[in-house]
């Protein structure tokens, strides 16, 4: 039945909009979480510096020892990676458990309900959401590559200082290590990056399509 | 009345509801139809007048409302428009 087809199309459309809104939400959550994380990191480092300064003025211990202490370095690294992981899990949980639109009730009314959803839609906000979702997708590609690059860089740095000098009697330059880390991270996520970049370009098409659709909808309304 | 209606343009949603109701039940008295569509009688009357003017519905002397061929065609055009145009939107596959 044609009416059912129209309702199904609008249902699919609304579900896709929900996905886009979830991406938008994840962008907002990401920046909020990163803000908290960076403040926490800054606080920890400040406390370490303050502790070192107290030691310096009271002559209690050698300040330089604090920043080369394996325990302190390890704790800082651990906090950094656990923090990033916590952010990723937090965003994933918050975004996947959120039901965006309450549009199923309207669709249960059939075609008139589907039409009402389209007529009452805040199209400017939909287009804004699409733009933000696009930025979110691009951001998630960069964040994924950056996070994995950091982990690889950490491992490579350890190998570069502990193993390579003993075997090859050389030490690789830090720039080379960074380049290798980024390259390996890109290779690791090649497929995911490719899909997300395609989706980013798809958002551009969608923005243009939505603009055209809204014009057509307004024209159809004016013709009544 | 909504701003759409105040500017003398009727709400497409209300028109669709009236036509759907008539398609499903064949026809009805004005008061029964207004109630079935969840509209106040005054509001329904304005829509009914507008639809009669455009030959979408007809009302006989006993206030019995029925759908015209043009009314059915208009509704079907609207349904086809949604299928065609919403279907043309290209949503990217995001995970």
PDB file of C-alpha atoms in Angstrom:
ATOM      1  CA  UNK A   1       0.000   0.000   0.000  1.00  0.00           C
ATOM      2  CA  UNK A   2       1.353   3.389  -1.000  1.00  0.00           C
ATOM      3  CA  UNK A   3       0.436   5.035   2.297  1.00  0.00           C
ATOM      4  CA  UNK A   4       2.427   2.438   4.224  1.00  0.00           C
ATOM      5  CA  UNK A   5       5.392   3.054   1.926  1.00  0.00           C
ATOM      6  CA  UNK A   6       5.241   6.771   2.688  1.00  0.00           C
ATOM      7  CA  UNK A   7       5.085   6.102   6.438  1.00  0.00           C
ATOM      8  CA  UNK A   8       8.029   3.672   6.114  1.00  0.00           C
ATOM      9  CA  UNK A   9      10.061   6.313   4.236  1.00  0.00           C
ATOM     10  CA  UNK A  10       9.365   8.924   6.905  1.00  0.00           C
ATOM     11  CA  UNK A  11      10.179   6.385   9.634  1.00  0.00           C
ATOM     12  CA  UNK A  12      13.534   5.649   7.986  1.00  0.00           C
ATOM     13  CA  UNK A  13      14.127   9.379   7.608  1.00  0.00           C
ATOM     14  CA  UNK A  14      13.431  10.006  11.314  1.00  0.00           C
ATOM     15  CA  UNK A  15      15.694   7.116  12.379  1.00  0.00           C
ATOM     16  CA  UNK A  16      18.505   8.592  10.253  1.00  0.00           C
ATOM     17  CA  UNK A  17      17.946  11.981  11.847  1.00  0.00           C
ATOM     18  CA  UNK A  18      18.261  10.315  15.264  1.00  0.00           C
ATOM     19  CA  UNK A  19      21.645   8.904  14.230  1.00  0.00           C
ATOM     20  CA  UNK A  20      22.773  12.345  13.149  1.00  0.00           C
ATOM     21  CA  UNK A  21      21.552  13.834  16.431  1.00  0.00           C
ATOM     22  CA  UNK A  22      23.466  11.138  18.340  1.00  0.00           C
ATOM     23  CA  UNK A  23      26.639  12.217  16.541  1.00  0.00           C
ATOM     24  CA  UNK A  24      25.902  15.809  17.422  1.00  0.00           C
ATOM     25  CA  UNK A  25      25.404  14.806  21.060  1.00  0.00           C
ATOM     26  CA  UNK A  26      28.682  12.887  21.051  1.00  0.00           C
ATOM     27  CA  UNK A  27      30.519  16.009  19.835  1.00  0.00           C
ATOM     28  CA  UNK A  28      29.098  18.061  22.703  1.00  0.00           C
ATOM     29  CA  UNK A  29      29.905  15.318  25.234  1.00  0.00           C
ATOM     30  CA  UNK A  30      33.411  14.915  23.817  1.00  0.00           C
ATOM     31  CA  UNK A  31      34.312  18.566  24.310  1.00  0.00           C
ATOM     32  CA  UNK A  32      32.750  18.665  27.791  1.00  0.00           C
ATOM     33  CA  UNK A  33      34.630  15.526  28.838  1.00  0.00           C
ATOM     34  CA  UNK A  34      37.885  16.745  27.318  1.00  0.00           C
ATOM     35  CA  UNK A  35      37.497  19.986  29.242  1.00  0.00           C
ATOM     36  CA  UNK A  36      37.082  18.126  32.544  1.00  0.00           C
ATOM     37  CA  UNK A  37      39.932  15.761  31.655  1.00  0.00           C
ATOM     38  CA  UNK A  38      42.361  18.569  30.791  1.00  0.00           C
ATOM     39  CA  UNK A  39      41.462  20.470  33.962  1.00  0.00           C
ATOM     40  CA  UNK A  40      42.054  17.275  35.998  1.00  0.00           C
ATOM     41  CA  UNK A  41      45.401  16.729  34.258  1.00  0.00           C
ATOM     42  CA  UNK A  42      46.391  20.342  34.920  1.00  0.00           C
ATOM     43  CA  UNK A  43      45.413  19.963  38.604  1.00  0.00           C
ATOM     44  CA  UNK A  44      47.503  16.821  39.011  1.00  0.00           C
ATOM     45  CA  UNK A  45      50.525  18.403  37.352  1.00  0.00           C
ATOM     46  CA  UNK A  46      50.053  21.544  39.486  1.00  0.00           C
ATOM     47  CA  UNK A  47      49.974  19.426  42.628  1.00  0.00           C
ATOM     48  CA  UNK A  48      53.165  17.670  41.565  1.00  0.00           C
ATOM     49  CA  UNK A  49      54.867  21.005  40.870  1.00  0.00           C
ATOM     50  CA  UNK A  50      53.630  22.400  44.214  1.00  0.00           C
ATOM     51  CA  UNK A  51      54.914  19.299  45.990  1.00  0.00           C
ATOM     52  CA  UNK A  52      58.263  19.706  44.249  1.00  0.00           C
ATOM     53  CA  UNK A  53      58.437  23.403  45.201  1.00  0.00           C
ATOM     54  CA  UNK A  54      57.742  22.573  48.845  1.00  0.00           C
ATOM     55  CA  UNK A  55      60.575  20.060  48.662  1.00  0.00           C
ATOM     56  CA  UNK A  56      62.830  22.658  47.041  1.00  0.00           C
ATOM     57  CA  UNK A  57      62.235  25.305  49.701  1.00  0.00           C
ATOM     58  CA  UNK A  58      62.334  23.007  52.699  1.00  0.00           C
ATOM     59  CA  UNK A  59      65.298  21.126  51.281  1.00  0.00           C
ATOM     60  CA  UNK A  60      63.466  17.894  51.940  1.00  0.00           C
ATOM     61  CA  UNK A  61      64.418  16.155  48.708  1.00  0.00           C
ATOM     62  CA  UNK A  62      65.857  16.623  45.256  1.00  0.00           C
ATOM     63  CA  UNK A  63      63.165  18.169  43.039  1.00  0.00           C
ATOM     64  CA  UNK A  64      64.522  16.606  39.862  1.00  0.00           C
ATOM     65  CA  UNK A  65      63.882  13.169  41.326  1.00  0.00           C
ATOM     66  CA  UNK A  66      60.116  13.726  41.313  1.00  0.00           C
ATOM     67  CA  UNK A  67      59.885  14.236  37.552  1.00  0.00           C
ATOM     68  CA  UNK A  68      62.126  11.328  36.661  1.00  0.00           C
ATOM     69  CA  UNK A  69      60.594   9.045  39.265  1.00  0.00           C
ATOM     70  CA  UNK A  70      59.307   5.974  37.368  1.00  0.00           C
ATOM     71  CA  UNK A  71      56.324   5.771  39.720  1.00  0.00           C
ATOM     72  CA  UNK A  72      55.247   9.359  39.052  1.00  0.00           C
ATOM     73  CA  UNK A  73      55.773   8.980  35.298  1.00  0.00           C
ATOM     74  CA  UNK A  74      53.859   5.707  35.293  1.00  0.00           C
ATOM     75  CA  UNK A  75      50.989   7.195  37.310  1.00  0.00           C
ATOM     76  CA  UNK A  76      50.769  10.190  34.967  1.00  0.00           C
ATOM     77  CA  UNK A  77      50.742   7.955  31.885  1.00  0.00           C
ATOM     78  CA  UNK A  78      48.207   5.641  33.507  1.00  0.00           C
ATOM     79  CA  UNK A  79      45.960   8.543  34.423  1.00  0.00           C
ATOM     80  CA  UNK A  80      46.221   9.907  30.885  1.00  0.00           C
ATOM     81  CA  UNK A  81      45.231   6.662  29.165  1.00  0.00           C
ATOM     82  CA  UNK A  82      42.613   5.627  31.730  1.00  0.00           C
ATOM     83  CA  UNK A  83      41.131   9.128  31.427  1.00  0.00           C
ATOM     84  CA  UNK A  84      40.908   8.865  27.640  1.00  0.00           C
ATOM     85  CA  UNK A  85      39.384   5.395  27.894  1.00  0.00           C
ATOM     86  CA  UNK A  86      36.865   6.621  30.487  1.00  0.00           C
ATOM     87  CA  UNK A  87      35.854   9.460  28.149  1.00  0.00           C
ATOM     88  CA  UNK A  88      35.354   7.042  25.251  1.00  0.00           C
ATOM     89  CA  UNK A  89      33.245   4.646  27.376  1.00  0.00           C
ATOM     90  CA  UNK A  90      31.252   7.516  28.929  1.00  0.00           C
ATOM     91  CA  UNK A  91      30.391   9.029  25.534  1.00  0.00           C
ATOM     92  CA  UNK A  92      29.519   5.634  24.077  1.00  0.00           C
ATOM     93  CA  UNK A  93      27.190   4.842  27.006  1.00  0.00           C
ATOM     94  CA  UNK A  94      25.491   8.229  27.032  1.00  0.00           C
ATOM     95  CA  UNK A  95      24.989   8.344  23.296  1.00  0.00           C
ATOM     96  CA  UNK A  96      23.848   4.768  22.681  1.00  0.00           C
ATOM     97  CA  UNK A  97      21.260   4.773  25.467  1.00  0.00           C
ATOM     98  CA  UNK A  98      19.590   7.974  24.444  1.00  0.00           C
ATOM     99  CA  UNK A  99      16.353   7.852  22.491  1.00  0.00           C
ATOM    100  CA  UNK A 100      16.274  11.030  20.518  1.00  0.00           C
ATOM    101  CA  UNK A 101      12.940  11.467  18.863  1.00  0.00           C
ATOM    102  CA  UNK A 102       9.535  10.487  20.135  1.00  0.00           C
ATOM    103  CA  UNK A 103       8.221  10.143  16.609  1.00  0.00           C
ATOM    104  CA  UNK A 104       6.890   6.572  16.679  1.00  0.00           C
ATOM    105  CA  UNK A 105       3.680   7.752  18.364  1.00  0.00           C
ATOM    106  CA  UNK A 106       3.049  10.246  15.560  1.00  0.00           C
ATOM    107  CA  UNK A 107       3.705   7.592  12.913  1.00  0.00           C
ATOM    108  CA  UNK A 108       1.180   5.247  14.507  1.00  0.00           C
ATOM    109  CA  UNK A 109      -1.436   7.684  13.199  1.00  0.00           C
ATOM    110  CA  UNK A 110      -0.445   6.695   9.671  1.00  0.00           C
ATOM    111  CA  UNK A 111       0.182   9.008   6.744  1.00  0.00           C
ATOM    112  CA  UNK A 112      -1.262  12.203   8.330  1.00  0.00           C
ATOM    113  CA  UNK A 113       1.069  11.694  11.306  1.00  0.00           C
ATOM    114  CA  UNK A 114       4.054  11.231   8.986  1.00  0.00           C
ATOM    115  CA  UNK A 115       3.098  14.412   7.171  1.00  0.00           C
ATOM    116  CA  UNK A 116       2.752  16.292  10.462  1.00  0.00           C
ATOM    117  CA  UNK A 117       6.270  15.230  11.493  1.00  0.00           C
ATOM    118  CA  UNK A 118       7.684  16.710   8.302  1.00  0.00           C
ATOM    119  CA  UNK A 119       5.589  19.866   8.492  1.00  0.00           C
ATOM    120  CA  UNK A 120       6.438  20.557  12.141  1.00  0.00           C
ATOM    121  CA  UNK A 121      10.146  19.827  11.748  1.00  0.00           C
ATOM    122  CA  UNK A 122      12.571  22.575  12.716  1.00  0.00           C
ATOM    123  CA  UNK A 123      14.565  22.297   9.490  1.00  0.00           C
ATOM    124  CA  UNK A 124      17.136  24.924  10.409  1.00  0.00           C
ATOM    125  CA  UNK A 125      18.016  22.916  13.508  1.00  0.00           C
ATOM    126  CA  UNK A 126      18.171  19.697  11.429  1.00  0.00           C
ATOM    127  CA  UNK A 127      20.667  21.352   9.102  1.00  0.00           C
ATOM    128  CA  UNK A 128      22.679  22.656  12.047  1.00  0.00           C
ATOM    129  CA  UNK A 129      22.702  19.137  13.534  1.00  0.00           C
ATOM    130  CA  UNK A 130      23.963  17.763  10.213  1.00  0.00           C
ATOM    131  CA  UNK A 131      26.823  20.271  10.207  1.00  0.00           C
ATOM    132  CA  UNK A 132      27.743  19.445  13.808  1.00  0.00           C
ATOM    133  CA  UNK A 133      27.502  15.704  13.133  1.00  0.00           C
ATOM    134  CA  UNK A 134      29.888  16.146  10.215  1.00  0.00           C
ATOM    135  CA  UNK A 135      32.376  17.909  12.483  1.00  0.00           C
ATOM    136  CA  UNK A 136      31.863  15.143  15.043  1.00  0.00           C
ATOM    137  CA  UNK A 137      32.686  12.467  12.499  1.00  0.00           C
ATOM    138  CA  UNK A 138      35.813  14.301  11.389  1.00  0.00           C
ATOM    139  CA  UNK A 139      36.756  14.852  15.031  1.00  0.00           C
ATOM    140  CA  UNK A 140      36.270  11.177  15.857  1.00  0.00           C
ATOM    141  CA  UNK A 141      38.593  10.177  12.984  1.00  0.00           C
ATOM    142  CA  UNK A 142      41.278  12.566  14.276  1.00  0.00           C
ATOM    143  CA  UNK A 143      40.728  11.520  17.919  1.00  0.00           C
ATOM    144  CA  UNK A 144      40.975   7.803  17.049  1.00  0.00           C
ATOM    145  CA  UNK A 145      44.184   8.260  15.089  1.00  0.00           C
ATOM    146  CA  UNK A 146      45.656  10.550  17.772  1.00  0.00           C
ATOM    147  CA  UNK A 147      44.829   8.159  20.638  1.00  0.00           C
ATOM    148  CA  UNK A 148      46.250   5.097  18.860  1.00  0.00           C
ATOM    149  CA  UNK A 149      49.283   7.086  17.666  1.00  0.00           C
ATOM    150  CA  UNK A 150      50.004   8.059  21.280  1.00  0.00           C
ATOM    151  CA  UNK A 151      49.853   4.453  22.442  1.00  0.00           C
ATOM    152  CA  UNK A 152      52.098   3.298  19.569  1.00  0.00           C
ATOM    153  CA  UNK A 153      54.473   6.218  20.208  1.00  0.00           C
ATOM    154  CA  UNK A 154      54.673   5.221  23.864  1.00  0.00           C
ATOM    155  CA  UNK A 155      55.558   1.615  22.943  1.00  0.00           C
ATOM    156  CA  UNK A 156      58.000   2.686  20.194  1.00  0.00           C
ATOM    157  CA  UNK A 157      59.723   5.143  22.564  1.00  0.00           C
ATOM    158  CA  UNK A 158      60.237   2.362  25.084  1.00  0.00           C
ATOM    159  CA  UNK A 159      61.660   0.080  22.361  1.00  0.00           C
ATOM    160  CA  UNK A 160      63.786   2.937  21.021  1.00  0.00           C
ATOM    161  CA  UNK A 161      65.385   3.591  24.395  1.00  0.00           C
ATOM    162  CA  UNK A 162      65.639   0.043  25.721  1.00  0.00           C
ATOM    163  CA  UNK A 163      66.120  -2.358  22.804  1.00  0.00           C
ATOM    164  CA  UNK A 164      67.271  -0.624  19.587  1.00  0.00           C
ATOM    165  CA  UNK A 165      70.462   0.970  21.042  1.00  0.00           C
ATOM    166  CA  UNK A 166      71.619  -2.437  22.288  1.00  0.00           C
ATOM    167  CA  UNK A 167      71.012  -4.244  18.987  1.00  0.00           C
ATOM    168  CA  UNK A 168      71.686  -1.608  16.315  1.00  0.00           C
ATOM    169  CA  UNK A 169      73.747   0.874  18.368  1.00  0.00           C
ATOM    170  CA  UNK A 170      71.567   3.742  17.170  1.00  0.00           C
ATOM    171  CA  UNK A 171      68.597   5.681  18.488  1.00  0.00           C
ATOM    172  CA  UNK A 172      65.821   6.872  16.199  1.00  0.00           C
ATOM    173  CA  UNK A 173      64.927  10.548  16.049  1.00  0.00           C
ATOM    174  CA  UNK A 174      61.666  11.527  17.872  1.00  0.00           C
ATOM    175  CA  UNK A 175      60.166  12.979  14.642  1.00  0.00           C
ATOM    176  CA  UNK A 176      60.645   9.607  12.932  1.00  0.00           C
ATOM    177  CA  UNK A 177      58.959   7.859  15.868  1.00  0.00           C
ATOM    178  CA  UNK A 178      55.978  10.237  15.669  1.00  0.00           C
ATOM    179  CA  UNK A 179      55.682   9.723  11.892  1.00  0.00           C
ATOM    180  CA  UNK A 180      55.828   5.927  12.228  1.00  0.00           C
ATOM    181  CA  UNK A 181      53.213   6.022  15.032  1.00  0.00           C
ATOM    182  CA  UNK A 182      50.765   8.096  12.970  1.00  0.00           C
ATOM    183  CA  UNK A 183      51.318   5.912   9.911  1.00  0.00           C
ATOM    184  CA  UNK A 184      50.722   2.704  11.894  1.00  0.00           C
ATOM    185  CA  UNK A 185      47.609   4.190  13.510  1.00  0.00           C
ATOM    186  CA  UNK A 186      46.215   5.145  10.086  1.00  0.00           C
ATOM    187  CA  UNK A 187      46.955   1.655   8.748  1.00  0.00           C
ATOM    188  CA  UNK A 188      45.282   0.100  11.791  1.00  0.00           C
ATOM    189  CA  UNK A 189      42.059   2.105  11.297  1.00  0.00           C
ATOM    190  CA  UNK A 190      42.227   2.259   7.491  1.00  0.00           C
ATOM    191  CA  UNK A 191      38.799   0.726   6.938  1.00  0.00           C
ATOM    192  CA  UNK A 192      37.071   2.689   9.704  1.00  0.00           C
ATOM    193  CA  UNK A 193      38.664   5.956   8.555  1.00  0.00           C
ATOM    194  CA  UNK A 194      37.596   5.273   4.986  1.00  0.00           C
ATOM    195  CA  UNK A 195      33.978   4.634   6.068  1.00  0.00           C
ATOM    196  CA  UNK A 196      33.850   7.703   8.270  1.00  0.00           C
ATOM    197  CA  UNK A 197      35.323   9.956   5.590  1.00  0.00           C
ATOM    198  CA  UNK A 198      32.726   8.654   3.143  1.00  0.00           C
ATOM    199  CA  UNK A 199      30.057   9.479   5.745  1.00  0.00           C
ATOM    200  CA  UNK A 200      31.515  12.987   6.127  1.00  0.00           C
ATOM    201  CA  UNK A 201      31.190  13.539   2.371  1.00  0.00           C
ATOM    202  CA  UNK A 202      27.712  12.000   2.576  1.00  0.00           C
ATOM    203  CA  UNK A 203      26.770  14.699   5.106  1.00  0.00           C
ATOM    204  CA  UNK A 204      27.599  17.325   2.488  1.00  0.00           C
ATOM    205  CA  UNK A 205      25.229  15.676   0.012  1.00  0.00           C
ATOM    206  CA  UNK A 206      22.605  15.382   2.743  1.00  0.00           C
ATOM    207  CA  UNK A 207      22.848  19.083   3.612  1.00  0.00           C
ATOM    208  CA  UNK A 208      22.237  19.954  -0.043  1.00  0.00           C
ATOM    209  CA  UNK A 209      19.385  17.413  -0.273  1.00  0.00           C
ATOM    210  CA  UNK A 210      17.740  18.749   2.882  1.00  0.00           C
ATOM    211  CA  UNK A 211      17.931  22.324   1.588  1.00  0.00           C
ATOM    212  CA  UNK A 212      16.243  21.203  -1.628  1.00  0.00           C
ATOM    213  CA  UNK A 213      13.633  19.130   0.253  1.00  0.00           C
ATOM    214  CA  UNK A 214      12.657  22.021   2.530  1.00  0.00           C
ATOM    215  CA  UNK A 215      12.196  24.277  -0.515  1.00  0.00           C
ATOM    216  CA  UNK A 216       9.998  21.635  -2.162  1.00  0.00           C
ATOM    217  CA  UNK A 217       7.978  21.168   1.036  1.00  0.00           C
ATOM    218  CA  UNK A 218       7.399  24.912   1.362  1.00  0.00           C
ATOM    219  CA  UNK A 219       6.355  25.061  -2.284  1.00  0.00           C
ATOM    220  CA  UNK A 220       3.921  22.157  -1.776  1.00  0.00           C
ATOM    221  CA  UNK A 221       2.430  23.938   1.244  1.00  0.00           C
ATOM    222  CA  UNK A 222       2.013  27.156  -0.717  1.00  0.00           C
ATOM    223  CA  UNK A 223       0.232  25.312  -3.492  1.00  0.00           C
ATOM    224  CA  UNK A 224      -2.533  24.152  -1.119  1.00  0.00           C
TER     225      UNK A 224
ATOM    226  CA  UNK B   1      -5.928  28.337  14.501  1.00  0.00           C
ATOM    227  CA  UNK B   2      -2.284  27.873  13.621  1.00  0.00           C
ATOM    228  CA  UNK B   3      -0.280  30.612  11.879  1.00  0.00           C
ATOM    229  CA  UNK B   4      -0.474  28.535   8.684  1.00  0.00           C
ATOM    230  CA  UNK B   5      -4.245  28.649   8.792  1.00  0.00           C
ATOM    231  CA  UNK B   6      -4.406  32.311   9.838  1.00  0.00           C
ATOM    232  CA  UNK B   7      -2.585  33.213   6.653  1.00  0.00           C
ATOM    233  CA  UNK B   8      -5.537  31.593   4.800  1.00  0.00           C
ATOM    234  CA  UNK B   9      -3.475  28.518   3.982  1.00  0.00           C
ATOM    235  CA  UNK B  10      -4.876  25.370   5.543  1.00  0.00           C
ATOM    236  CA  UNK B  11      -2.761  22.919   7.469  1.00  0.00           C
ATOM    237  CA  UNK B  12      -1.867  19.999   5.196  1.00  0.00           C
ATOM    238  CA  UNK B  13      -1.954  17.686   8.198  1.00  0.00           C
ATOM    239  CA  UNK B  14      -5.580  18.518   8.976  1.00  0.00           C
ATOM    240  CA  UNK B  15      -6.561  18.138   5.315  1.00  0.00           C
ATOM    241  CA  UNK B  16      -4.858  14.735   5.228  1.00  0.00           C
ATOM    242  CA  UNK B  17      -6.690  13.647   8.389  1.00  0.00           C
ATOM    243  CA  UNK B  18     -10.082  14.632   7.000  1.00  0.00           C
ATOM    244  CA  UNK B  19      -9.443  12.891   3.682  1.00  0.00           C
ATOM    245  CA  UNK B  20      -8.053   9.767   5.362  1.00  0.00           C
ATOM    246  CA  UNK B  21     -11.071   9.569   7.628  1.00  0.00           C
ATOM    247  CA  UNK B  22     -13.392   9.846   4.622  1.00  0.00           C
ATOM    248  CA  UNK B  23     -11.390   7.258   2.661  1.00  0.00           C
ATOM    249  CA  UNK B  24     -11.543   4.774   5.524  1.00  0.00           C
ATOM    250  CA  UNK B  25     -15.210   5.245   6.356  1.00  0.00           C
ATOM    251  CA  UNK B  26     -16.680   6.214   3.003  1.00  0.00           C
ATOM    252  CA  UNK B  27     -18.437   9.304   4.352  1.00  0.00           C
ATOM    253  CA  UNK B  28     -19.951  10.789   7.478  1.00  0.00           C
ATOM    254  CA  UNK B  29     -22.092  13.559   8.873  1.00  0.00           C
ATOM    255  CA  UNK B  30     -20.249  16.849   9.444  1.00  0.00           C
ATOM    256  CA  UNK B  31     -20.412  16.612  13.267  1.00  0.00           C
ATOM    257  CA  UNK B  32     -19.323  12.969  13.293  1.00  0.00           C
ATOM    258  CA  UNK B  33     -16.441  13.721  10.951  1.00  0.00           C
ATOM    259  CA  UNK B  34     -15.303  16.726  13.020  1.00  0.00           C
ATOM    260  CA  UNK B  35     -15.205  14.560  16.145  1.00  0.00           C
ATOM    261  CA  UNK B  36     -13.447  11.705  14.345  1.00  0.00           C
ATOM    262  CA  UNK B  37     -10.759  14.134  13.162  1.00  0.00           C
ATOM    263  CA  UNK B  38     -10.401  15.680  16.634  1.00  0.00           C
ATOM    264  CA  UNK B  39     -11.448  19.129  15.415  1.00  0.00           C
ATOM    265  CA  UNK B  40     -13.845  21.631  16.912  1.00  0.00           C
ATOM    266  CA  UNK B  41     -16.953  22.043  14.773  1.00  0.00           C
ATOM    267  CA  UNK B  42     -16.063  25.660  13.836  1.00  0.00           C
ATOM    268  CA  UNK B  43     -12.591  24.715  12.759  1.00  0.00           C
ATOM    269  CA  UNK B  44     -13.869  21.737  10.829  1.00  0.00           C
ATOM    270  CA  UNK B  45     -16.474  23.928   9.109  1.00  0.00           C
ATOM    271  CA  UNK B  46     -13.756  26.269   7.798  1.00  0.00           C
ATOM    272  CA  UNK B  47     -11.803  23.328   6.406  1.00  0.00           C
ATOM    273  CA  UNK B  48     -14.951  21.792   4.937  1.00  0.00           C
ATOM    274  CA  UNK B  49     -15.831  25.066   3.152  1.00  0.00           C
ATOM    275  CA  UNK B  50     -12.299  25.333   1.791  1.00  0.00           C
ATOM    276  CA  UNK B  51     -12.399  21.719   0.565  1.00  0.00           C
ATOM    277  CA  UNK B  52     -15.828  22.105  -1.025  1.00  0.00           C
ATOM    278  CA  UNK B  53     -14.588  25.224  -2.884  1.00  0.00           C
ATOM    279  CA  UNK B  54     -11.794  23.134  -4.376  1.00  0.00           C
ATOM    280  CA  UNK B  55     -14.059  20.186  -5.106  1.00  0.00           C
ATOM    281  CA  UNK B  56     -12.149  17.865  -2.755  1.00  0.00           C
ATOM    282  CA  UNK B  57     -15.283  16.891  -0.845  1.00  0.00           C
ATOM    283  CA  UNK B  58     -19.023  17.237  -1.355  1.00  0.00           C
ATOM    284  CA  UNK B  59     -21.716  17.839   1.239  1.00  0.00           C
ATOM    285  CA  UNK B  60     -25.350  17.012   0.531  1.00  0.00           C
ATOM    286  CA  UNK B  61     -28.495  18.568   1.986  1.00  0.00           C
ATOM    287  CA  UNK B  62     -28.399  16.192   4.935  1.00  0.00           C
ATOM    288  CA  UNK B  63     -24.908  17.419   5.884  1.00  0.00           C
ATOM    289  CA  UNK B  64     -23.405  14.142   4.785  1.00  0.00           C
ATOM    290  CA  UNK B  65     -19.786  14.601   3.695  1.00  0.00           C
ATOM    291  CA  UNK B  66     -18.159  12.398   1.062  1.00  0.00           C
ATOM    292  CA  UNK B  67     -14.919  12.454  -0.848  1.00  0.00           C
ATOM    293  CA  UNK B  68     -14.804  13.412  -4.530  1.00  0.00           C
ATOM    294  CA  UNK B  69     -12.542  11.825  -7.132  1.00  0.00           C
ATOM    295  CA  UNK B  70     -10.404  14.983  -7.013  1.00  0.00           C
ATOM    296  CA  UNK B  71     -10.102  14.566  -3.225  1.00  0.00           C
ATOM    297  CA  UNK B  72      -8.821  11.009  -3.581  1.00  0.00           C
ATOM    298  CA  UNK B  73      -6.389  12.065  -6.316  1.00  0.00           C
ATOM    299  CA  UNK B  74      -5.080  14.955  -4.217  1.00  0.00           C
ATOM    300  CA  UNK B  75      -4.417  12.638  -1.266  1.00  0.00           C
ATOM    301  CA  UNK B  76      -2.701  10.093  -3.506  1.00  0.00           C
ATOM    302  CA  UNK B  77      -0.567  12.851  -5.032  1.00  0.00           C
ATOM    303  CA  UNK B  78       0.483  13.923  -1.559  1.00  0.00           C
ATOM    304  CA  UNK B  79       1.402  10.338  -0.618  1.00  0.00           C
ATOM    305  CA  UNK B  80       3.374   9.905  -3.860  1.00  0.00           C
ATOM    306  CA  UNK B  81       5.123  13.225  -3.268  1.00  0.00           C
ATOM    307  CA  UNK B  82       6.341  12.065   0.156  1.00  0.00           C
ATOM    308  CA  UNK B  83       7.508   8.677  -1.171  1.00  0.00           C
ATOM    309  CA  UNK B  84       9.375  10.276  -4.048  1.00  0.00           C
ATOM    310  CA  UNK B  85      10.916  13.225  -2.245  1.00  0.00           C
ATOM    311  CA  UNK B  86      11.747  11.726   1.141  1.00  0.00           C
ATOM    312  CA  UNK B  87      13.147   8.722  -0.733  1.00  0.00           C
ATOM    313  CA  UNK B  88      15.512  11.001  -2.645  1.00  0.00           C
ATOM    314  CA  UNK B  89      17.323  12.171   0.483  1.00  0.00           C
ATOM    315  CA  UNK B  90      20.731  10.498   0.581  1.00  0.00           C
ATOM    316  CA  UNK B  91      21.637   9.661   4.161  1.00  0.00           C
ATOM    317  CA  UNK B  92      25.227   8.611   4.745  1.00  0.00           C
ATOM    318  CA  UNK B  93      25.755   5.267   6.461  1.00  0.00           C
ATOM    319  CA  UNK B  94      27.279   6.151   9.796  1.00  0.00           C
ATOM    320  CA  UNK B  95      28.084   3.673  12.544  1.00  0.00           C
TER     321      UNK B  95
END
